[in-house]
Coordinates of N, CA and C in Angstrom, one line a residue:
M269 N -8.3 28.7 2.4 CA -9.1 28.0 2.8 C -8.2 26.7 3.1
A270 N -8.1 25.9 4.1 CA -7.5 24.8 4.2 C -8.9 23.7 4.0
F271 N -8.3 22.2 3.5 CA -9.3 21.0 2.9 C -8.5 19.9 3.8
R272 N -9.6 19.0 4.5 CA -9.5 18.0 4.9 C -9.4 17.2 3.8
L273 N -8.9 16.1 2.9 CA -8.9 15.2 2.4 C -9.3 13.5 2.7
V274 N -10.7 13.3 2.6 CA -11.3 11.9 3.3 C -11.0 11.0 2.3
I275 N -10.3 10.1 2.5 CA -10.4 8.5 1.5 C -11.3 7.5 1.8
A276 N -12.1 7.2 1.0 CA -13.0 6.1 1.5 C -12.5 5.0 0.7
E277 N -13.0 3.7 1.0 CA -12.3 2.3 0.3 C -13.0 2.5 -1.3
K278 N -14.6 2.8 -1.5 CA -15.3 2.5 -2.4 C -16.2 3.6 -2.5
P279 N -16.7 3.8 -4.2 CA -17.3 5.2 -4.3 C -18.8 5.5 -3.3
S280 N -19.1 4.5 -3.1 CA -20.4 4.2 -2.3 C -20.5 4.7 -0.9
V281 N -19.2 4.6 -0.4 CA -18.8 4.8 1.4 C -18.7 6.3 0.9
A282 N -17.7 6.9 0.0 CA -17.6 8.0 -0.2 C -18.7 8.9 -0.2
Q283 N -19.9 8.6 -1.3 CA -21.1 9.3 -1.4 C -21.7 9.6 -0.1
T284 N -21.8 8.2 0.9 CA -22.5 8.3 2.0 C -21.8 9.2 3.0
I285 N -20.3 9.3 3.2 CA -19.6 10.3 3.8 C -20.3 11.7 3.5
A286 N -19.9 12.1 2.1 CA -20.2 13.4 1.7 C -21.5 13.8 1.9
A287 N -22.5 12.9 2.4 CA -23.8 13.2 2.4 C -24.0 13.7 3.9
A288 N -23.5 12.9 4.8 CA -23.4 13.1 6.1 C -23.1 14.4 6.2
L289 N -21.9 14.8 5.5 CA -21.0 16.2 5.7 C -21.6 17.4 5.0
G290 N -22.7 17.2 4.4 CA -23.2 18.1 3.5 C -22.6 18.7 2.0
V291 N -21.3 17.8 1.7 CA -20.5 17.8 0.5 C -21.3 17.5 -0.7
K292 N -21.5 18.3 -1.8 CA -22.0 17.8 -2.6 C -21.5 18.0 -3.9
E293 N -20.7 19.2 -4.0 CA -19.9 19.3 -5.5 C -19.0 18.2 -6.2
K294 N -19.7 17.4 -7.1 CA -19.2 16.5 -7.6 C -17.8 16.8 -8.6
K295 N -16.8 16.3 -8.6 CA -15.7 16.4 -9.5 C -15.2 15.2 -10.1
D296 N -14.2 15.2 -10.9 CA -13.9 13.7 -11.5 C -12.8 13.2 -10.6
G297 N -13.5 11.9 -10.1 CA -12.7 11.1 -9.3 C -13.0 11.5 -7.4
F298 N -13.7 13.0 -7.5 CA -13.7 13.4 -5.8 C -15.1 14.1 -5.4
I299 N -15.4 14.7 -4.3 CA -16.7 15.5 -4.1 C -16.0 16.4 -3.2
E300 N -16.4 17.9 -3.5 CA -15.6 18.9 -2.7 C -17.0 19.7 -2.2
G301 N -16.7 20.3 -0.9 CA -17.2 21.4 -0.3 C -17.2 21.4 1.6
G302 N -17.5 22.6 1.7 CA -17.3 22.9 3.2 C -16.1 22.2 3.6
G303 N -14.9 22.4 3.2 CA -14.0 22.0 3.8 C -13.1 21.0 3.3
Y304 N -14.2 19.9 2.5 CA -13.8 18.6 2.5 C -13.5 18.1 1.4
L305 N -12.5 17.5 0.9 CA -12.5 16.9 -0.6 C -12.7 15.2 -0.2
I306 N -13.4 14.8 -1.0 CA -14.0 13.2 -0.8 C -13.5 12.2 -1.7
S307 N -12.8 11.6 -1.7 CA -12.3 10.4 -2.7 C -12.2 9.4 -2.0
W308 N -12.1 8.2 -3.5 CA -12.2 6.7 -3.1 C -11.1 6.1 -3.9
C309 N -11.1 4.8 -3.2 CA -9.6 3.6 -3.6 C -10.1 2.9 -5.0
V310 N -11.5 2.8 -4.8 CA -12.1 1.7 -5.9 C -11.2 0.3 -5.5
G311 N -11.1 -0.1 -4.1 CA -10.5 -1.6 -3.8 C -9.2 -1.4 -3.7
H312 N -8.5 -2.2 -3.9 CA -6.9 -2.4 -4.4 C -6.2 -1.3 -5.6
L313 N -6.5 -0.1 -5.5 CA -5.6 0.7 -6.1 C -4.0 0.5 -6.5
V314 N -3.5 0.2 -5.0 CA -2.2 -0.2 -5.3 C -1.7 -1.6 -4.2
Q315 N -0.9 -2.2 -4.6 CA -0.7 -3.3 -4.3 C 1.0 -3.7 -4.5
L316 N 1.1 -4.8 -3.7 CA 3.2 -5.2 -3.7 C 3.5 -5.0 -5.0
A317 N 4.4 -4.9 -5.8 CA 5.2 -5.3 -6.9 C 5.6 -6.6 -6.7
E318 N 5.5 -7.0 -8.1 CA 5.7 -8.6 -8.1 C 7.0 -9.2 -7.8
A319 N 8.1 -9.9 -7.7 CA 9.3 -10.5 -7.3 C 9.9 -9.7 -8.4
A320 N 9.7 -9.8 -9.8 CA 10.6 -9.6 -10.9 C 10.9 -8.0 -10.9
A321 N 10.2 -7.3 -9.9 CA 10.7 -5.6 -9.5 C 11.5 -5.3 -9.0
Y322 N 12.4 -6.7 -8.2 CA 13.2 -6.8 -7.4 C 14.8 -7.0 -8.4
G323 N 14.4 -7.7 -9.3 CA 15.9 -8.3 -10.1 C 15.2 -9.0 -11.0
E324 N 16.1 -9.4 -12.0 CA 16.2 -10.1 -13.1 C 16.1 -12.0 -12.5
Q325 N 16.8 -12.1 -11.5 CA 16.5 -13.3 -10.7 C 15.5 -14.0 -10.1
Y326 N 14.5 -13.0 -9.9 CA 13.0 -13.1 -9.6 C 12.2 -13.5 -10.4
K327 N 12.4 -13.2 -12.1 CA 11.7 -13.4 -12.8 C 10.7 -14.9 -13.0
K328 N 11.8 -15.7 -12.5 CA 11.2 -17.0 -12.8 C 11.1 -17.4 -10.9
W329 N 9.9 -17.9 -10.8 CA 9.9 -18.5 -9.2 C 11.0 -19.7 -9.2
S330 N 11.6 -19.6 -8.1 CA 12.3 -20.6 -7.6 C 12.4 -20.8 -6.1
F331 N 12.4 -22.0 -5.4 CA 12.7 -22.5 -4.3 C 14.0 -21.7 -3.6
D332 N 14.7 -21.6 -4.4 CA 16.3 -21.0 -4.1 C 16.2 -19.8 -4.0
S333 N 15.4 -19.0 -4.6 CA 15.5 -17.7 -4.3 C 14.6 -17.0 -2.8
L334 N 14.0 -18.2 -2.3 CA 13.2 -17.6 -1.1 C 14.2 -17.5 0.0
P335 N 13.8 -16.9 1.2 CA 12.7 -15.7 1.0 C 13.2 -14.7 0.4
I336 N 12.0 -13.7 -0.2 CA 12.8 -12.5 -1.0 C 12.4 -11.6 0.1
L337 N 13.3 -10.8 0.7 CA 13.4 -9.7 1.4 C 13.9 -8.5 1.1
P338 N 13.3 -7.3 0.2 CA 13.7 -6.4 0.1 C 14.1 -5.5 0.8
E339 N 15.4 -4.7 0.9 CA 15.8 -3.6 1.7 C 14.6 -2.4 1.7
E340 N 13.9 -1.9 0.7 CA 12.5 -1.4 0.4 C 11.8 -1.8 0.0
W341 N 10.7 -1.5 0.1 CA 9.4 -2.4 -0.7 C 9.0 -1.5 -1.9
Q342 N 8.5 -2.1 -2.9 CA 8.0 -1.5 -4.1 C 6.7 -1.6 -4.4
Y343 N 5.8 -0.7 -4.6 CA 4.6 -0.6 -5.0 C 4.1 -0.7 -6.6
A344 N 3.1 -1.2 -6.9 CA 2.7 -1.1 -8.2 C 1.0 -0.6 -8.1
V345 N 0.9 0.3 -9.2 CA -0.5 1.0 -9.0 C -1.4 0.1 -10.4
D346 N -2.4 -0.6 -9.9 CA -3.1 -1.3 -10.8 C -3.5 -0.6 -11.9
P347 N -2.9 -1.3 -13.2 CA -3.1 -0.7 -14.2 C -4.5 -0.1 -14.7
D348 N -5.6 -0.6 -14.4 CA -6.9 -0.4 -14.5 C -7.3 0.6 -13.6
K349 N -6.5 1.2 -12.8 CA -7.2 2.3 -11.7 C -6.0 3.1 -11.8
G350 N -5.5 3.3 -12.7 CA -4.3 4.3 -12.4 C -4.7 5.8 -12.4
K351 N -6.0 5.9 -13.4 CA -6.8 7.3 -13.3 C -7.0 8.0 -11.8
Q352 N -7.7 6.9 -11.2 CA -8.2 7.3 -9.7 C -7.0 7.4 -8.5
F353 N -6.0 6.8 -8.6 CA -4.9 6.9 -8.1 C -4.2 8.3 -8.4
K354 N -3.9 8.7 -9.5 CA -3.4 9.6 -10.2 C -4.4 11.3 -9.6
T355 N -5.4 11.0 -9.4 CA -6.6 11.8 -8.8 C -6.3 12.0 -7.5
I356 N -6.0 10.9 -6.5 CA -5.9 10.9 -5.2 C -4.4 11.3 -4.9
K357 N -3.3 11.4 -5.7 CA -2.5 11.6 -5.5 C -2.1 13.3 -5.6
E358 N -2.6 13.4 -6.8 CA -2.8 15.2 -7.1 C -3.4 15.9 -5.7
L359 N -4.5 15.1 -5.2 CA -5.3 15.6 -4.1 C -4.4 16.0 -2.8
M360 N -3.6 14.8 -2.6 CA -2.9 14.5 -1.2 C -1.7 15.7 -1.7
H361 N -1.3 16.0 -2.8 CA -0.1 16.8 -3.0 C -0.5 18.7 -3.2
R362 N -1.9 18.7 -2.9 CA -2.7 20.3 -3.2 C -2.1 20.9 -2.1
A363 N -1.5 22.0 -2.4 CA -1.1 22.8 -0.9 C -2.2 23.5 -0.1
D364 N -3.3 23.3 -0.4 CA -4.3 23.4 0.5 C -5.3 22.1 1.2
V365 N -4.4 21.3 0.8 CA -4.7 20.1 1.9 C -4.0 19.9 3.4
S366 N -4.7 20.2 4.1 CA -3.9 20.3 5.2 C -3.8 18.7 6.3
E367 N -4.7 17.5 5.9 CA -4.5 16.6 6.3 C -5.3 15.6 5.6
V368 N -4.8 14.3 6.1 CA -5.4 13.3 5.1 C -6.2 11.9 6.1
V369 N -7.6 12.0 6.0 CA -8.3 11.1 6.7 C -8.8 9.8 6.3
N370 N -8.1 8.3 6.6 CA -8.3 7.2 6.1 C -9.9 7.0 6.6
A371 N -10.8 6.7 5.6 CA -12.1 6.4 6.2 C -12.3 5.0 5.4
C372 N -11.4 4.4 4.9 CA -11.4 3.3 4.4 C -11.9 2.3 5.5
D373 N -12.6 1.2 4.8 CA -13.3 -0.1 5.8 C -12.4 -0.1 7.1
A374 N -13.2 -0.5 8.4 CA -12.6 -1.0 9.3 C -12.0 -2.1 9.4
G375 N -10.8 -2.4 9.8 CA -10.1 -3.6 9.7 C -8.9 -3.5 9.2
R376 N -8.0 -4.8 8.8 CA -6.8 -4.7 8.3 C -6.7 -4.1 6.8
E377 N -7.5 -5.1 6.2 CA -7.3 -4.8 4.7 C -7.9 -3.1 4.6
G378 N -8.7 -2.6 4.9 CA -9.3 -1.1 4.6 C -7.7 -0.3 5.3
E379 N -7.3 -0.8 5.9 CA -6.1 0.0 6.4 C -4.8 -0.1 5.4
L380 N -4.6 -1.5 5.2 CA -3.6 -1.5 4.2 C -4.1 -0.9 2.6
I381 N -5.5 -0.9 2.4 CA -5.6 -0.3 1.2 C -4.9 1.1 1.0
F382 N -5.6 1.8 2.4 CA -5.3 3.3 2.3 C -3.5 3.4 2.4
R383 N -3.0 2.7 3.3 CA -1.5 2.5 3.2 C -0.7 2.6 2.1
F384 N -1.1 1.6 1.3 CA -0.4 1.4 0.2 C -0.4 2.6 -0.8
V385 N -1.6 3.5 -0.8 CA -2.0 4.4 -1.7 C -1.3 5.8 -1.0
Y386 N -1.3 5.8 0.3 CA -0.5 7.1 1.2 C 0.7 6.9 1.0
E387 N 1.3 5.8 0.9 CA 3.0 5.5 0.4 C 3.5 5.6 -0.7
A388 N 2.6 5.3 -1.7 CA 3.0 4.8 -2.9 C 2.8 6.3 -3.6
A389 N 2.1 7.4 -2.9 CA 1.7 9.0 -3.7 C 2.7 9.5 -3.1
G390 N 3.6 9.2 -1.8 CA 4.7 10.0 -1.3 C 4.1 10.8 -0.4
C391 N 3.1 10.7 0.3 CA 2.1 11.7 1.1 C 3.0 11.6 2.2
K392 N 3.4 13.1 3.1 CA 3.8 13.3 4.0 C 2.7 14.1 4.7
K393 N 1.5 14.1 4.8 CA 0.9 15.4 5.5 C 0.2 14.2 6.6
P394 N -0.2 15.0 7.6 CA -1.0 14.4 8.7 C -2.0 13.7 8.4
M395 N -2.2 12.4 9.1 CA -3.2 11.5 8.7 C -4.0 11.4 9.8
R396 N -5.0 11.0 9.9 CA -6.1 10.8 10.9 C -6.8 9.4 10.4
R397 N -7.8 8.6 11.4 CA -8.2 7.5 10.9 C -9.8 7.8 11.1
L398 N -10.5 7.6 10.3 CA -12.2 7.7 10.8 C -12.5 5.9 10.9
W399 N -13.3 5.3 11.9 CA -13.2 3.9 12.2 C -14.6 4.2 12.3
I400 N -15.5 3.5 11.4 CA -16.9 3.4 11.3 C -17.1 1.9 11.0
S401 N -18.1 1.3 11.7 CA -18.8 0.0 10.9 C -19.6 0.2 10.5
S402 N -20.9 1.4 10.9 CA -22.0 1.3 9.8 C -22.0 3.0 9.1
M403 N -22.9 2.5 8.0 CA -23.2 3.6 7.2 C -24.2 4.9 7.3
E404 N -24.9 4.4 8.2 CA -25.7 5.4 8.6 C -25.5 6.5 9.0
D405 N -26.5 7.6 8.9 CA -26.0 8.9 9.1 C -25.6 9.2 10.7

């Protein structure tokens, strides 16, 4: 059986989506059932790495070193949210997951929260976007 992995921005939204889809089996960090795995980001799970990650010369801020334009952007997982990131990453890489659905909040910030997790997890699976502005069934 192939699963769709749906990723919401926060647990309450994931629970609402799960209820609307009839998904009820709660696991550690996600909900499963009916061909869906539904998980959540707990806000900003991943963010851009601090400047020091690009070299010792950036450890101390200086106008002389600006702008900092790396060839490849680096990401950092929020240390307090590492367990949830690990759960989402494992779900993204499961062989039975056929696609990932971005169900984070509609707007730039929700899109950014999802994209950083998707990139940091190294996910290459097809992606869809659930764009809703109301949490009613």
